[in-house]
PDB file of C-alpha atoms and ligand atoms in Angstrom:
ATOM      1  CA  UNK A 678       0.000   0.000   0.000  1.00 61.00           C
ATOM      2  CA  UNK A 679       1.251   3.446  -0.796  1.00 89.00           C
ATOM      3  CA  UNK A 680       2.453   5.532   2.381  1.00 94.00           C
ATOM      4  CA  UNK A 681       0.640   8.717   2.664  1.00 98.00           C
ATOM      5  CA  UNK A 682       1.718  11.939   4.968  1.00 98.00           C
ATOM      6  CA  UNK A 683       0.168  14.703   6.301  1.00 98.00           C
ATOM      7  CA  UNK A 684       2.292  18.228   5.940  1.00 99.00           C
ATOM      8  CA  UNK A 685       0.669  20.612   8.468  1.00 99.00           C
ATOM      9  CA  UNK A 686       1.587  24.007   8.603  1.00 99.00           C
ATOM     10  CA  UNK A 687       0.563  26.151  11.379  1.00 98.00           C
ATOM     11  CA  UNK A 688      -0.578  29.840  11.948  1.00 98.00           C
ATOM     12  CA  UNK A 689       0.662  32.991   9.798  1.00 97.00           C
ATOM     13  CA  UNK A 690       2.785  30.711   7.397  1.00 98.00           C
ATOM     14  CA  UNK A 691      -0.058  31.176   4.491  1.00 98.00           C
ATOM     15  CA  UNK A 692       2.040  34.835   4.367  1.00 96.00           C
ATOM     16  CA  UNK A 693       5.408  32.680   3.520  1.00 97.00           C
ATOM     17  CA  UNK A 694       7.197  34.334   0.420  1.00 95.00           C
ATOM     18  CA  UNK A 695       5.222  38.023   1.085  1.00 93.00           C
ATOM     19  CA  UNK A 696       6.313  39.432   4.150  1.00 86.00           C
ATOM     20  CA  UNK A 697       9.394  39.356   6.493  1.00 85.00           C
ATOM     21  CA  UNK A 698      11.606  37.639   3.294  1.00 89.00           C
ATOM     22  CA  UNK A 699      15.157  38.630   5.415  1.00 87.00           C
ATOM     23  CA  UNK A 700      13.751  36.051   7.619  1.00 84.00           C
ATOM     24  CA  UNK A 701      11.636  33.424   6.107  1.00 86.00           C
ATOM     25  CA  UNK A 702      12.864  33.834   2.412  1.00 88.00           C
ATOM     26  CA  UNK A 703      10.906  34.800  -0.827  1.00 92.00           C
ATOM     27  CA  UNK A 704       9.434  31.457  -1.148  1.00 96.00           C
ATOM     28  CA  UNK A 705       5.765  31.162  -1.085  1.00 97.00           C
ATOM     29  CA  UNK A 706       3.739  28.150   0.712  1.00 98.00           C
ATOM     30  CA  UNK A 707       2.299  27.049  -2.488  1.00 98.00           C
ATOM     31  CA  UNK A 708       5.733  26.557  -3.760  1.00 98.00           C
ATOM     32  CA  UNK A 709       6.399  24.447  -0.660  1.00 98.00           C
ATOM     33  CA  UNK A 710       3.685  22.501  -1.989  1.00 98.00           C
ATOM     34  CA  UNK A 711       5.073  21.831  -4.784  1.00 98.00           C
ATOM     35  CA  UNK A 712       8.582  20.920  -3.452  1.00 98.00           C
ATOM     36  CA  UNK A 713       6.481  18.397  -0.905  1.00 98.00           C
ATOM     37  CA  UNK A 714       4.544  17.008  -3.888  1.00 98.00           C
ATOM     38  CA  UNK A 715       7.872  16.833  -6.015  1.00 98.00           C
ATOM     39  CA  UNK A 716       9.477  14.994  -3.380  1.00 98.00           C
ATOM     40  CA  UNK A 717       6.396  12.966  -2.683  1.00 98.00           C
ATOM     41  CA  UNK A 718       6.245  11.539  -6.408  1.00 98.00           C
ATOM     42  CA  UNK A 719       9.988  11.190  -6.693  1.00 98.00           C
ATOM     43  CA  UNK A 720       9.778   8.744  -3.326  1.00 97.00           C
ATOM     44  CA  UNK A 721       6.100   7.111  -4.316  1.00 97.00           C
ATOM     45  CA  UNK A 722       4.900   8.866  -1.425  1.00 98.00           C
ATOM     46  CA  UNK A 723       1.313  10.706  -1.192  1.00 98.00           C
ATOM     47  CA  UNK A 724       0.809  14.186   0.206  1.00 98.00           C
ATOM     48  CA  UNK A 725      -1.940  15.934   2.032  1.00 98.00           C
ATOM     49  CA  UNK A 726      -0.609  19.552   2.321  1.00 98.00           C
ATOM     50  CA  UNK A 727      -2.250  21.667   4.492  1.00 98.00           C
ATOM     51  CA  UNK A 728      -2.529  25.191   6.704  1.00 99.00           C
ATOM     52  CA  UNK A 729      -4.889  26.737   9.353  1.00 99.00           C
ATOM     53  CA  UNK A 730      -4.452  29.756  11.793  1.00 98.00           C
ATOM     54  CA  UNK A 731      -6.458  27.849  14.159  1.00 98.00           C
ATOM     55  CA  UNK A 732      -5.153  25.728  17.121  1.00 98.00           C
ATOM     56  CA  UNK A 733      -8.279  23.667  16.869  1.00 98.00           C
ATOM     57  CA  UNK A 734      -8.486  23.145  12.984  1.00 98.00           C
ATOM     58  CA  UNK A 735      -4.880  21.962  13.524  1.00 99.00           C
ATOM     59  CA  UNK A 736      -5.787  19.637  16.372  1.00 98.00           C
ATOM     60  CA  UNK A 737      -8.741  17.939  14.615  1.00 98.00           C
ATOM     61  CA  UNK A 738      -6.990  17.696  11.403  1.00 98.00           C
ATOM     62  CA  UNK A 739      -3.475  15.659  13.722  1.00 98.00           C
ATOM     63  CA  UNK A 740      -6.699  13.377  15.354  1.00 98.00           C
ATOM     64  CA  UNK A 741      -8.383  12.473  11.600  1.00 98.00           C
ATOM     65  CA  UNK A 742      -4.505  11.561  10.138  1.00 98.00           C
ATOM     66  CA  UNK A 743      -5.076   8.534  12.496  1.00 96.00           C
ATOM     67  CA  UNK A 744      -5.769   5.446  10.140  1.00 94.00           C
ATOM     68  CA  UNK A 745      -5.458   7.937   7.299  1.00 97.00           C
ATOM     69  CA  UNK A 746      -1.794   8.646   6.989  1.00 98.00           C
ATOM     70  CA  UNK A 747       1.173   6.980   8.565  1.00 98.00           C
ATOM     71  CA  UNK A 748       2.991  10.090   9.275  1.00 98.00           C
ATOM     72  CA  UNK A 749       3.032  13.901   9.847  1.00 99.00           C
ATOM     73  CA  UNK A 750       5.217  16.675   8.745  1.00 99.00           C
ATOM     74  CA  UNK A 751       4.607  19.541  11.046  1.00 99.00           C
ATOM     75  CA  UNK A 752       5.549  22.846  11.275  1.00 98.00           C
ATOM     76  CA  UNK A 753       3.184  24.170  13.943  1.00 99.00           C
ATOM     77  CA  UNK A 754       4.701  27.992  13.308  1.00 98.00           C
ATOM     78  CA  UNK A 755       4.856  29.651  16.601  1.00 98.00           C
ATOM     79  CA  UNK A 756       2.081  27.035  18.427  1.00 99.00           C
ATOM     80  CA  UNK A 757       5.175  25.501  18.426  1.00 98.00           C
ATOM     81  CA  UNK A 758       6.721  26.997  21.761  1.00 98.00           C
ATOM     82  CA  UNK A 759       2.742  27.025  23.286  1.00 98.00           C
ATOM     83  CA  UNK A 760       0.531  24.631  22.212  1.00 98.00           C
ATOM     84  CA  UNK A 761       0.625  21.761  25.177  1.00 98.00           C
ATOM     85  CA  UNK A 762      -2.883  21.122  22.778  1.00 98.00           C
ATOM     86  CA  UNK A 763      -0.909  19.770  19.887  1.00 98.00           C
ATOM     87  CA  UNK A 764       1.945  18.055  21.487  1.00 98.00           C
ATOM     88  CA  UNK A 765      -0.606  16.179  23.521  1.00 98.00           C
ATOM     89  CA  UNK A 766      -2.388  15.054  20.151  1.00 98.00           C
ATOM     90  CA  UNK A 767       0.324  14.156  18.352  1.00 98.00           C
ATOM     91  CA  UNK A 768       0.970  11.831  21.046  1.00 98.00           C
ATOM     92  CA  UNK A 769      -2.651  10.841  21.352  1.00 98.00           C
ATOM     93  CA  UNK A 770      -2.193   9.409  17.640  1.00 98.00           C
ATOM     94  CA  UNK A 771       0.561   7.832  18.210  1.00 93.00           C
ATOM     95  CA  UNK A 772       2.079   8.631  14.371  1.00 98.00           C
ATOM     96  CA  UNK A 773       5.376   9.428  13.982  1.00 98.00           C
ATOM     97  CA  UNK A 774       6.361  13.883  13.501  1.00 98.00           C
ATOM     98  CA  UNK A 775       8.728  15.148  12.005  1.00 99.00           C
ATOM     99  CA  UNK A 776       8.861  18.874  12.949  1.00 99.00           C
ATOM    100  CA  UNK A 777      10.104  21.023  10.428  1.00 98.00           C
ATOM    101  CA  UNK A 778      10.866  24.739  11.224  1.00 98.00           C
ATOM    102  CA  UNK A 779      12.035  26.763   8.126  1.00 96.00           C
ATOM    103  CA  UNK A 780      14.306  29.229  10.129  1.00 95.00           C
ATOM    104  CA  UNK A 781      16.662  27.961  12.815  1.00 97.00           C
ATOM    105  CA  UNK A 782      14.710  28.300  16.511  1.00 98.00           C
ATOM    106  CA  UNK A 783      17.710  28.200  18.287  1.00 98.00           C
ATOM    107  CA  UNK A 784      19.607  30.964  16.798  1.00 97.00           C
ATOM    108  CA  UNK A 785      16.676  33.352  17.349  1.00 97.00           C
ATOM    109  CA  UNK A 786      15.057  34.985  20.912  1.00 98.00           C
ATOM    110  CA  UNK A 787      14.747  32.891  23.592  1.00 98.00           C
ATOM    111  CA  UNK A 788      11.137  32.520  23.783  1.00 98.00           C
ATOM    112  CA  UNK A 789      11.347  30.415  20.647  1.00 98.00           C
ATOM    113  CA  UNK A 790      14.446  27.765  21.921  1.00 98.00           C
ATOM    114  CA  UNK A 791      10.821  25.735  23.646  1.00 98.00           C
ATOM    115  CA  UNK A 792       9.577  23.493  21.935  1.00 98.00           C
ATOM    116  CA  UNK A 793       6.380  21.315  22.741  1.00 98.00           C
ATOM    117  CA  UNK A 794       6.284  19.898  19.618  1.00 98.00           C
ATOM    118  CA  UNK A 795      10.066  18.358  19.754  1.00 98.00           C
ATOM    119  CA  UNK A 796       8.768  16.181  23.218  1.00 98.00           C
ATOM    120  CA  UNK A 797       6.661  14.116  21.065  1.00 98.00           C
ATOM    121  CA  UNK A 798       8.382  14.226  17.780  1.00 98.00           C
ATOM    122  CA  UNK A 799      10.315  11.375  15.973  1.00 98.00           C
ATOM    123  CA  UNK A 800      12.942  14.609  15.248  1.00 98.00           C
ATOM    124  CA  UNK A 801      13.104  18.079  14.212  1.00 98.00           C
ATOM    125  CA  UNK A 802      14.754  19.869  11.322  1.00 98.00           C
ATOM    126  CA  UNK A 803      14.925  23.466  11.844  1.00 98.00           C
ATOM    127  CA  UNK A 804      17.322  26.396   9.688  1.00 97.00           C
ATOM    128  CA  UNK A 805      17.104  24.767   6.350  1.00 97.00           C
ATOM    129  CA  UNK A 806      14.290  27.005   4.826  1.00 95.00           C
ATOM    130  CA  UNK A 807      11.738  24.759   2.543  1.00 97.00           C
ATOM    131  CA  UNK A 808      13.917  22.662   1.831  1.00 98.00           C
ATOM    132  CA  UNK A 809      13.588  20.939   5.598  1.00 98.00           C
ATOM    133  CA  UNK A 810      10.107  19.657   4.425  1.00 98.00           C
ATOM    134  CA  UNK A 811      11.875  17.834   1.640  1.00 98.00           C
ATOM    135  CA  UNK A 812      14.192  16.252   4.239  1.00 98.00           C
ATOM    136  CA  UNK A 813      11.455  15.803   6.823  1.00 98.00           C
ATOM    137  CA  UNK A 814       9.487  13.771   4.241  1.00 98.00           C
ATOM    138  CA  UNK A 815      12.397  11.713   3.535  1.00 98.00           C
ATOM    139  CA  UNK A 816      13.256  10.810   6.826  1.00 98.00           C
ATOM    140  CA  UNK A 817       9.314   9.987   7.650  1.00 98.00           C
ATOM    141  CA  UNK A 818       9.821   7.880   4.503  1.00 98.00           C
ATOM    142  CA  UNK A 819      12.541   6.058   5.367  1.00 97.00           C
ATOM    143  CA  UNK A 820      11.356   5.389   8.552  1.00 98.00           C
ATOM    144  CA  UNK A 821       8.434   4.519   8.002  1.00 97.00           C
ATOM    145  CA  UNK A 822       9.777   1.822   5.435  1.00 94.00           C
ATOM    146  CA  UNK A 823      12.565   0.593   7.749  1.00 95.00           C
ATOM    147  CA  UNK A 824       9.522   0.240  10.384  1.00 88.00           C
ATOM    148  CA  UNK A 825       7.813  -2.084   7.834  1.00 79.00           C
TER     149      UNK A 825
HETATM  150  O1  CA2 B 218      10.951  28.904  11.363  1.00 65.07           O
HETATM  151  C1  CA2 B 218       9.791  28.463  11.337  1.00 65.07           C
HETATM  152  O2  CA2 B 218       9.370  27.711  10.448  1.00 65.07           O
HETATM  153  C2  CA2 B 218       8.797  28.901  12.415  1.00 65.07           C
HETATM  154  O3  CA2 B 218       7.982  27.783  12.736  1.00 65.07           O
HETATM  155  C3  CA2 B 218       7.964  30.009  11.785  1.00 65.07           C
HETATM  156  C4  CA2 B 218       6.998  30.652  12.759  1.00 65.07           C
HETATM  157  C5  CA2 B 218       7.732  31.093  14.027  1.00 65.07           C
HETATM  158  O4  CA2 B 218       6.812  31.627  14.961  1.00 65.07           O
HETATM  159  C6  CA2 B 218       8.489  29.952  14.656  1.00 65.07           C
HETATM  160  O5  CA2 B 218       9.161  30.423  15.791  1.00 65.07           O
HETATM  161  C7  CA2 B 218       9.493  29.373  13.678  1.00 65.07           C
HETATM  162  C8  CA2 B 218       6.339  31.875  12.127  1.00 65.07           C
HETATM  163  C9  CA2 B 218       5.574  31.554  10.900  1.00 65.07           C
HETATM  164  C10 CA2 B 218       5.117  32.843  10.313  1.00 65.07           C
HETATM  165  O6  CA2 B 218       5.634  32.949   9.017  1.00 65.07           O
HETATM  166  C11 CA2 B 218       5.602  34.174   8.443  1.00 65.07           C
HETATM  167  C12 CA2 B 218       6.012  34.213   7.135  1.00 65.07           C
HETATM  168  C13 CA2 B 218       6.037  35.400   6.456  1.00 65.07           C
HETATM  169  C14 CA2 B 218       5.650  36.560   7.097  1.00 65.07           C
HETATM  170  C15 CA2 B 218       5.226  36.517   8.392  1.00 65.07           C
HETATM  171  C16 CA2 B 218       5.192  35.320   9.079  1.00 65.07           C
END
């Protein structure tokens, strides 16, 4: 059966490639997309790609990937360093995470060296722009295969 993966992005990245470019870059989230989707044919992988700016939509969205997908790609955006929410239903579903942070958390203010997300995560890539959901997918791939 073919693997399939969530990619959840979290709050304020739908403005990815049109504001703030010094810090998140010039790329927009639809050409994340297409990276993930790219990536996702080149490893026979299938891709849900997703955003909200809501905690909750992002909750019941990591609850219905159970028996749907066999992993998630998350980049929670800054519910990342809050949200006790999501880290407790990521582990609720019990599907492996790959956090994915497009700048890198620990070079920036304190406030954002926390996160809730990393407790329950398989691992985290963070500083390599889009290009970390690329590498998040393959690791969830590889994993996921090596799992059986
Ligand atoms: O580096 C990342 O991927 C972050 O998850 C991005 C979050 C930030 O709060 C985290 O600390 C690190 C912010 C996402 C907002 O993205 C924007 C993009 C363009 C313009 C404004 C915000």
């Amino acid at each position: 059966m073919t693997i399939s993966l969530l990619v959840l992005n979290g709050p304020n990245l739908n403005l990815l490639g049109t504001r703030q470019p010094q810090v998140y870059g010039s790329t927009t989230l639809q050409d994340v997309e297409a990276l993930c989707r790219a990536a996702g044919d080149r490893l026979g992988v299938g891709i849900d790609f997703r955003q909200s700016n809501h905690e909750g939509t992002l909750i019941d969205w990591i609850h219905e990937a159970k028996g749907k997908h066999a992993g998630i790609v998350l980049n929670a955006g800054a519910l990342t360093h809050t949200s006790i929410a999501i880290m407790d239903a990521i582990a609720s579903v019990e599907l492996p995470v790959a956090e994915v942070h497009l700048s890198n958390i620990h070079r920036r203010e304190e406030f954002r060296h926390l996160s809730y997300v990393s407790k329950v995560a398989l691992g985290m890539i963070a500083g390599f722009g889009p290009q970390g959901y690329v590498l998040g997918i393959e690791a969830l791939a590889s994993h996921l295969r090596a799992a059986g």
